[in-house]
Short mmCIF file of C-alpha atoms in Angstrom, two decimals:
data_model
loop_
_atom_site.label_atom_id
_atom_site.label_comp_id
_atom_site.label_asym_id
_atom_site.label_seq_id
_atom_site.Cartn_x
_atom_site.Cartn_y
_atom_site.Cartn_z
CA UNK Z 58 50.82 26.30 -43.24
CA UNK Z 59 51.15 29.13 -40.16
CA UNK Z 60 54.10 30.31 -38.97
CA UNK Z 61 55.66 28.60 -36.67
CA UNK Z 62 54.06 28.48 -33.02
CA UNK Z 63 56.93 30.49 -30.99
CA UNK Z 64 57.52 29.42 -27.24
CA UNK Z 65 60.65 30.02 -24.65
CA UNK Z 66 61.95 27.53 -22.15
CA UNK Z 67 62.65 28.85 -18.14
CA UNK Z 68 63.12 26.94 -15.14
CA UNK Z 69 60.61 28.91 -12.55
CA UNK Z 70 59.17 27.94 -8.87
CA UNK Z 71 56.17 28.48 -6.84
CA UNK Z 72 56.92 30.16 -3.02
CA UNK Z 73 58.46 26.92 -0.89
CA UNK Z 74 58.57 24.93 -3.63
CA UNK Z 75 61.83 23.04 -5.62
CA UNK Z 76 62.20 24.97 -9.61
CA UNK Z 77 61.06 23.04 -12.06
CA UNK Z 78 61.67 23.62 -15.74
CA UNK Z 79 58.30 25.40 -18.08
CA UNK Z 80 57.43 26.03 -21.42
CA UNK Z 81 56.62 29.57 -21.72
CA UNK Z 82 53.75 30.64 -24.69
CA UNK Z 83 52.58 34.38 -24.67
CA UNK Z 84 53.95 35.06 -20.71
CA UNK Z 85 52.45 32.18 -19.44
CA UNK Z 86 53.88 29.11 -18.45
CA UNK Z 87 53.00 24.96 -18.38
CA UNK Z 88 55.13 22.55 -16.67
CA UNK Z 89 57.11 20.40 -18.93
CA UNK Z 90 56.50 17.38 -16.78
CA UNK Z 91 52.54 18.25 -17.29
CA UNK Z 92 53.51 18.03 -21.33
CA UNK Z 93 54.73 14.20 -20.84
CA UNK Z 94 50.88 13.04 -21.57
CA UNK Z 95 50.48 14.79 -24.67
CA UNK Z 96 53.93 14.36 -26.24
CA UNK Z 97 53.42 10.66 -25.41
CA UNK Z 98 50.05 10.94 -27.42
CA UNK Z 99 51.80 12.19 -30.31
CA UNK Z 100 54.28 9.26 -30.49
CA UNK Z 101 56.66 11.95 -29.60
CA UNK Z 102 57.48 11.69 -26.10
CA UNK Z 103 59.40 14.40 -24.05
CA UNK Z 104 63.22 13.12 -22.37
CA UNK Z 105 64.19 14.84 -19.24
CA UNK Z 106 61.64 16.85 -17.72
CA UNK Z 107 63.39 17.41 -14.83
CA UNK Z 108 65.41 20.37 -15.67
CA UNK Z 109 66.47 22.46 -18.50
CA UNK Z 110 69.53 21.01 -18.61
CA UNK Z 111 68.30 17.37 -18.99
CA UNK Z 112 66.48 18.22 -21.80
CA UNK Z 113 68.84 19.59 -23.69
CA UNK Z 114 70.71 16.20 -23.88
CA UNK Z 115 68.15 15.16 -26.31
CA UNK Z 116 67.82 18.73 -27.43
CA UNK Z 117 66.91 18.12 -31.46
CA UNK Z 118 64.06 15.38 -30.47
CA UNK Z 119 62.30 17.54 -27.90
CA UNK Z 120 62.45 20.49 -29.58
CA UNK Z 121 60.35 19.05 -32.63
CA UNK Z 122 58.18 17.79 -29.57
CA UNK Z 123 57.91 20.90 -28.37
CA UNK Z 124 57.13 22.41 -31.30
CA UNK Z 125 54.58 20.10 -32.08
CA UNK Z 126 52.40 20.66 -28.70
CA UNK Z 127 53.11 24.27 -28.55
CA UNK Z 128 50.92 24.50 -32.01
CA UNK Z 129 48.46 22.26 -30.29
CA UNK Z 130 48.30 24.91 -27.76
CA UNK Z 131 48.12 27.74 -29.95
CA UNK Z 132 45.07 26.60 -32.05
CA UNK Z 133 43.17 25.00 -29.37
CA UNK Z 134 44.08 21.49 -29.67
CA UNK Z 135 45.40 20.78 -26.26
CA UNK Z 136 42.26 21.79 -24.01
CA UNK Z 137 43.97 20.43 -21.02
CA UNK Z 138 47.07 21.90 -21.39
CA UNK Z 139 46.13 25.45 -22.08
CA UNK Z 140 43.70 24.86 -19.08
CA UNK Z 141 47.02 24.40 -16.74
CA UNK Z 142 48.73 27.36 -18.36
CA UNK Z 143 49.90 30.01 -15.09
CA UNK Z 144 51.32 33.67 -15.85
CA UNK Z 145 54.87 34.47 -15.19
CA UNK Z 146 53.73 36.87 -12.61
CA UNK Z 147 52.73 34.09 -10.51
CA UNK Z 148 55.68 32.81 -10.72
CA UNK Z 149 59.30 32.82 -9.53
CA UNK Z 150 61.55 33.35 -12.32
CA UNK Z 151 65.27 31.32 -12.48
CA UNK Z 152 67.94 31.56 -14.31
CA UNK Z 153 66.69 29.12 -17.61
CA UNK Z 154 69.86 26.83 -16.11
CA UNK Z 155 70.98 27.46 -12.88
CA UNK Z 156 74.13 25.38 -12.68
CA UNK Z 157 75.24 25.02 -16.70
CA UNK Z 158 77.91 22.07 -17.27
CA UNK Z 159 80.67 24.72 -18.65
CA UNK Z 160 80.62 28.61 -19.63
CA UNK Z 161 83.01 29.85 -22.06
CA UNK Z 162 83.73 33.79 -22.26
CA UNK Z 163 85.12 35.68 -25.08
CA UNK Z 164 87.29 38.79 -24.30
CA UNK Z 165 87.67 41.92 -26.04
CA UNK Z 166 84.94 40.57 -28.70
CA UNK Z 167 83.42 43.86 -29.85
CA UNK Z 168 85.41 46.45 -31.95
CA UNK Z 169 84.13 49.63 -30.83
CA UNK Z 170 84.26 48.19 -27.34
CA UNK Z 171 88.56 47.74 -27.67
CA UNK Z 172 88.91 50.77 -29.57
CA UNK Z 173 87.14 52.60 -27.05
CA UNK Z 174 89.46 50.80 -24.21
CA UNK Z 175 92.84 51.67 -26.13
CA UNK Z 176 91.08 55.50 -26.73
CA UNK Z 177 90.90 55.71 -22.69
CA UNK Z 178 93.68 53.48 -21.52
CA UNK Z 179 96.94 54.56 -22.68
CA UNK Z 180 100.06 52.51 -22.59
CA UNK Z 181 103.50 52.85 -23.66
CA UNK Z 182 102.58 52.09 -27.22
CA UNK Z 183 99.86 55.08 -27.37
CA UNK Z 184 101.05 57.27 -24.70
CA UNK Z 185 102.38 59.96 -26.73
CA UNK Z 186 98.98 59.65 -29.46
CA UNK Z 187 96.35 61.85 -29.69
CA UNK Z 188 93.09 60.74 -29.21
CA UNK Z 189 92.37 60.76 -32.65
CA UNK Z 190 95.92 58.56 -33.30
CA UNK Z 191 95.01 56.37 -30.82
CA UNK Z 192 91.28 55.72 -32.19
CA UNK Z 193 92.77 54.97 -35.87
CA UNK Z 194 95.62 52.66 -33.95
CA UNK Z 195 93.25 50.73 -32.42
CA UNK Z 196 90.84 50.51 -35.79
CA UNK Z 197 93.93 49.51 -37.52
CA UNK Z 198 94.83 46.70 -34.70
CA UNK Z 199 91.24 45.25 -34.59
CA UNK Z 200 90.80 45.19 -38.59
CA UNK Z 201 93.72 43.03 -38.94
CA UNK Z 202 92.66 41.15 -35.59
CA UNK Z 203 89.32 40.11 -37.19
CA UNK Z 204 90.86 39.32 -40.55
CA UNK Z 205 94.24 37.37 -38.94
CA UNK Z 206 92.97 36.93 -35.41
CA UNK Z 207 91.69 34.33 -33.17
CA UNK Z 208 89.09 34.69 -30.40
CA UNK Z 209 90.32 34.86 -26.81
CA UNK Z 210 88.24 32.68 -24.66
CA UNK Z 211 87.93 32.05 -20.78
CA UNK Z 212 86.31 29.65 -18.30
CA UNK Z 213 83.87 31.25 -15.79
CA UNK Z 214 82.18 29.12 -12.77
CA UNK Z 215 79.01 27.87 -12.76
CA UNK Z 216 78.15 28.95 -9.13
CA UNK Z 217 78.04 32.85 -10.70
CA UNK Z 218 74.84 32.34 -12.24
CA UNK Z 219 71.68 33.79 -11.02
CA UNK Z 220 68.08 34.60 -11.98
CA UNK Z 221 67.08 37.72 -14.42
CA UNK Z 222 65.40 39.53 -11.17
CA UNK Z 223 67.74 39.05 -8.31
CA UNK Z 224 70.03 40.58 -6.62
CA UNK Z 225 73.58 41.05 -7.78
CA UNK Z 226 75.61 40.98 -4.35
CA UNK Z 227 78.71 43.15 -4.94
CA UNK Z 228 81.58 41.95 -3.08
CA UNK Z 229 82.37 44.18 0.18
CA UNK Z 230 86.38 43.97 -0.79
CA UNK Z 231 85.78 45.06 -4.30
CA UNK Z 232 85.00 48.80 -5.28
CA UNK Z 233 84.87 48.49 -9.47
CA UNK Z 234 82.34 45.75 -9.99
CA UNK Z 235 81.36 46.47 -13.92
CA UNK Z 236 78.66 45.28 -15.81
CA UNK Z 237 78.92 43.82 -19.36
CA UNK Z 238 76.10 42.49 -20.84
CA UNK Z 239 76.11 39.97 -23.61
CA UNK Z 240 74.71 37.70 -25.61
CA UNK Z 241 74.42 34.07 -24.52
CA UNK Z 242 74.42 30.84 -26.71
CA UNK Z 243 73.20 27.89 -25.68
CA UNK Z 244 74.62 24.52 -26.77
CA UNK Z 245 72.35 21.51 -28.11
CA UNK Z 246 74.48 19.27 -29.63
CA UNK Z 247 77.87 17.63 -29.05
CA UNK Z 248 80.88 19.48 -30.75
CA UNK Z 249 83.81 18.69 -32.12
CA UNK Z 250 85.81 20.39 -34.57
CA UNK Z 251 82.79 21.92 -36.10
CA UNK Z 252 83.37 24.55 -39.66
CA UNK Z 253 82.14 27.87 -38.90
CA UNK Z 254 79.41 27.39 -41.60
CA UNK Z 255 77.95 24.18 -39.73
CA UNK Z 256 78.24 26.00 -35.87
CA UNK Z 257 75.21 27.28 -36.20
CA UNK Z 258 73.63 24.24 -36.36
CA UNK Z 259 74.52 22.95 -32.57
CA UNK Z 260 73.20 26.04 -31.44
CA UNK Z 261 69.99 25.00 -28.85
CA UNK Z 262 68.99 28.94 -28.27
CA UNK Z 263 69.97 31.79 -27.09
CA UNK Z 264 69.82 34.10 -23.64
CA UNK Z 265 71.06 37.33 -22.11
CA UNK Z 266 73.32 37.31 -19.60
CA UNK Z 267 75.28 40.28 -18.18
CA UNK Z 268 79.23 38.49 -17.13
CA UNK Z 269 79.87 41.26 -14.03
CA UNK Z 270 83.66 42.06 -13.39
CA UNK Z 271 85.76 43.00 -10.35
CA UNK Z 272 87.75 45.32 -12.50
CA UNK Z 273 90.91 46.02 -10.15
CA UNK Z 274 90.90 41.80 -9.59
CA UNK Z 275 92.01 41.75 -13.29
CA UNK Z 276 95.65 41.68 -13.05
CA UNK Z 277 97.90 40.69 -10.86
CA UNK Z 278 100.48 42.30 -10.28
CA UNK Z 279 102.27 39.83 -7.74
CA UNK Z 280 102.46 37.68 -10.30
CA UNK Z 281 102.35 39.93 -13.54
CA UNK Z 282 103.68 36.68 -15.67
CA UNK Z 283 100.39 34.99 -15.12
CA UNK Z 284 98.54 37.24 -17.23
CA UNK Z 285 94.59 37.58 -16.04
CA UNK Z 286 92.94 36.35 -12.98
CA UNK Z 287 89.61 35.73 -14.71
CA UNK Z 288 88.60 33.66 -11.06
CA UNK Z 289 88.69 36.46 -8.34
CA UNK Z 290 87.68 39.00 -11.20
CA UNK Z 291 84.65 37.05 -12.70
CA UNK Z 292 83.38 34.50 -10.81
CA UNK Z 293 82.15 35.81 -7.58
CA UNK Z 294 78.36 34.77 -7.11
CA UNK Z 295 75.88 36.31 -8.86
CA UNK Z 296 77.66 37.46 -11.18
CA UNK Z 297 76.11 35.97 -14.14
CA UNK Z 298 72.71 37.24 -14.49
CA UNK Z 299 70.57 34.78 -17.10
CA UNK Z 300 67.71 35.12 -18.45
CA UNK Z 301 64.65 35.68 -18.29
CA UNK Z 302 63.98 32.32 -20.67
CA UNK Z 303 66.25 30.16 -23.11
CA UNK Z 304 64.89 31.22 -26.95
CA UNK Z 305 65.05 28.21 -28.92
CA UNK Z 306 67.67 29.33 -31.91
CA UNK Z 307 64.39 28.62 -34.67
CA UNK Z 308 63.05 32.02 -33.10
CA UNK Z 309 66.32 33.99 -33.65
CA UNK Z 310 67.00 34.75 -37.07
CA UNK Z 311 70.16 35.92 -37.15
CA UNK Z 312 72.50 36.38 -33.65
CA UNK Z 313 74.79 38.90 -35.90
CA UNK Z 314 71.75 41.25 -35.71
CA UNK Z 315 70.10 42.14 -32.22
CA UNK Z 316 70.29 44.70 -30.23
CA UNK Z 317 72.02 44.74 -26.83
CA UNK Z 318 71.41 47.45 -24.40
CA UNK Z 319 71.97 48.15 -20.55
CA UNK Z 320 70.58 50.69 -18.37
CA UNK Z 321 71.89 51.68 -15.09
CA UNK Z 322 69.18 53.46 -12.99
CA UNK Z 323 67.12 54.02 -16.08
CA UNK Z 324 70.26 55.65 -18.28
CA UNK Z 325 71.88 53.76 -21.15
CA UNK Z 326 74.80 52.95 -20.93
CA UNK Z 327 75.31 49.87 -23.50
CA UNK Z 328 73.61 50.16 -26.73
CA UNK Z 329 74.99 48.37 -29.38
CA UNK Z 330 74.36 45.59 -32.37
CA UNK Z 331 75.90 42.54 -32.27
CA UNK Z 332 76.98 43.02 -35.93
CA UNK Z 333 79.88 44.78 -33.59
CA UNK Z 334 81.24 41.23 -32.67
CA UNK Z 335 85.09 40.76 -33.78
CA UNK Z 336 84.48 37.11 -33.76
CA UNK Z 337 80.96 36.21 -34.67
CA UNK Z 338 78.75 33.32 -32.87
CA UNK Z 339 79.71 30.15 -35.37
CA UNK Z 340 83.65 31.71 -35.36
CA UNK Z 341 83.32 31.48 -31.53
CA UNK Z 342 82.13 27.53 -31.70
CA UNK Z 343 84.10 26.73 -34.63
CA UNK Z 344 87.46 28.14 -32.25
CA UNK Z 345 85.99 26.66 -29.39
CA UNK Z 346 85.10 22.98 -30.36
CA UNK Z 347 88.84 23.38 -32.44
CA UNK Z 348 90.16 22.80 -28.70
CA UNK Z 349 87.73 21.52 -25.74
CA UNK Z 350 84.33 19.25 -26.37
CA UNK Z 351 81.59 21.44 -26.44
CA UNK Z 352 78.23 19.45 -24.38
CA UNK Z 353 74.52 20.21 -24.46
CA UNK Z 354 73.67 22.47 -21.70
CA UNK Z 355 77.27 24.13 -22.52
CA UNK Z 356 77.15 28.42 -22.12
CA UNK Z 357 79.18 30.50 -24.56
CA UNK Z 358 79.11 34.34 -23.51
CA UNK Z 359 79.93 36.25 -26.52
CA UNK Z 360 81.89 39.20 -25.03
CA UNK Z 361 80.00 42.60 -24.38
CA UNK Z 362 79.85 45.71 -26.31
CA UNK Z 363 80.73 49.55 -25.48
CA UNK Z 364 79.81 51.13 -22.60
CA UNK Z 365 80.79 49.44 -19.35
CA UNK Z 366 82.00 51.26 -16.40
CA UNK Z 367 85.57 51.69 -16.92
CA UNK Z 368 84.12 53.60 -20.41
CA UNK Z 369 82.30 55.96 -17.75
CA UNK Z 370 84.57 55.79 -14.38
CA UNK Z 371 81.43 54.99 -12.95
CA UNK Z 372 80.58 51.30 -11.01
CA UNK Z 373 78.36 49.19 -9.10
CA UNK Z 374 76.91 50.61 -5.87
CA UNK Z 375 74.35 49.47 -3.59
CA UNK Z 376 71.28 50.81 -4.65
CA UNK Z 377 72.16 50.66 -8.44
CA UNK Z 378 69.43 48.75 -10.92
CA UNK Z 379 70.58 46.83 -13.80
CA UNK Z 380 68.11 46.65 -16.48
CA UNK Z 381 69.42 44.57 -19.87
CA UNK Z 382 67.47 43.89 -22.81
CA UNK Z 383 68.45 42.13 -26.24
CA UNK Z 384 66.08 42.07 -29.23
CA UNK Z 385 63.63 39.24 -29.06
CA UNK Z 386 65.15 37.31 -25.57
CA UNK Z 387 63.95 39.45 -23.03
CA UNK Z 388 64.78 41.74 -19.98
CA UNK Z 389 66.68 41.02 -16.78
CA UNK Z 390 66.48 43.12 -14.03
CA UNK Z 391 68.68 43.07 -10.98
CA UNK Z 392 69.25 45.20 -7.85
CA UNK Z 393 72.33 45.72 -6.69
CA UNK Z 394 73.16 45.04 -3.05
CA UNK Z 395 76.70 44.82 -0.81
CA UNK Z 396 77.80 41.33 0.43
CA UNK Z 397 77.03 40.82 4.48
CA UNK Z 398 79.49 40.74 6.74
#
């Protein structure tokens, strides 16, 4: 028996026309709605055709049907099928969902990426360190955080997300928008108090997205009891770049070992495993689903390694180009631009 026939899923539209969701095979893309006929044929037919998120309510039965017709495809059993096969070029590319039920983000979720922070920020616990005392402080603080710790986890809105080429529209109040690109997870399954060593197993696939920040928006300090203002800071639109597709989690073999990396007009800035991660993907679900009911079409971002703009002093302008890639899921693209007036 081959190896598995590998395939992504995107929601894409035609010029003028409403998005509809697509199986992608080898940069070129088929309707899922023009897949209904087959799967049917097979005695395995598709549920929810209309979007991405629709068909991840029945996630675990339409990915075997996907499976199954994306072979077909492969080896020349589906004649039709492959005959209504269009490239991506021809195509307007989406965010895989455009409007998820919930995103979850972790904080402060990759080691070097703190240590870094409490190297450049000092407080009144580091102030009078070295840099060298304040990089073994903060290995110290973030071996005993991943050994004693739990993740810290926030809501961000839906209405952030946008496709993996368009434009991020910085906000014309805000002067340190950051970029931070992670890894995405995609949830399949209902959770529930899930064991870190089943949390892999509600996993539906995986995406990039890059979860932008209004740096100075963090804190308030009107209100310095509150804590974070993860709304004004993170949720401005389009700032949630996804995609390009949705990579079923069959075609990842292990999230703890891809490669994220950002460039910002061509330069690297991010470059980093996600070995990094304090908290790795099944921790996050486990800690998740411990407190809230995790849904299918449910986003976790994963938190973002070293490297963002507060690293470098340097953010978001108009002009800038975003350009993130993670091993296996793809490259997103986005221009930045300055909100109208």
């Amino acid at each position: 028996m081959g190896e598995q026939a590998r395939f992504s899923i995107g929601t894409f539209a035609v010029a003028g026309s409403p998005s509809f969701p697509g199986l992608v095979i080898d940069e070129q893309v088929v309707a899922l709605e023009a897949l209904a006929p087959l799967a049917a044929s097979l005695g395995q037919p598709l549920v929810g055709t209309a979007s991405v998120q629709e068909l991840l309510q029945e996630w675990p039965r339409n990915f075997a049907t996907l499976s199954r017709v994306a072979e077909l495809i492969r080896t020349g059993g589906a004649p039709r099928v492959a005959s209504l096969l269009v490239p991506v070029s021809r195509l307007q590319v989406r965010a895989p969902l455009p409007q998820p039920r919930q995103i979850y983000c972790s904080g402060a979720n990759y080691r070097k990426h703190v240590i870094d922070l409490i190297i450049d920020q000092k407080s009144h616990l580091t102030e009078k360190m070295s840099a060298e005392e304040r990089q073994a402080y903060g290995e110290k603080l973030m071996d005993e955080r991943a050994a004693k710790g739990k993740p810290f986890v926030f809501f961000k809105a839906s209405s952030a997300v946008v496709g993996p080429y368009d434009s991020v529209v910085l906000p014309r109040d805000v002067s340190q928008a950051d970029w931070e690109l992670e890894l995405g997870v995609v949830i399949g399954r209902p959770a529930r108090r899930v064991s870190r060593a089943e949390a892999l197993e509600y996993v539906a696939g995986y995406v990039v997205v890059n979860d932008l920040t209004s740096r100075e928006l963090v804190y308030r300090p009107d209100v310095p009891q509150m804590g974070m203002d993860w709304m004004a800071s993170k949720s401005s639109p389009t700032f949630l770049p996804m995609g390009p597709y949705l990579v079923p989690a069959t075609f990842v073999d292990n999230p703890q070992d891809l490669r994220v990396t950002l460039k910002l007009n061509g330069e690297t800035m991010q470059d980093e495993s996600t070995a990094d991660m304090i908290f790795d993907v099944a921790r996050l679900i486990e800690f998740i689903s411990s407190h809230v009911q995790l849904l299918p079409g449910d986003v976790l971002c994963t938190g973002s390694p070293a490297g963002n703009g507060t690293h470098y002093n340097r953010f978001l302008r108009p002009g800038d180009v975003l350009e993130g890639s993670i091993t296996g899921l793809g490259t997103q693209r986005n221009p930045c631009i300055v909100e109208e007036d």
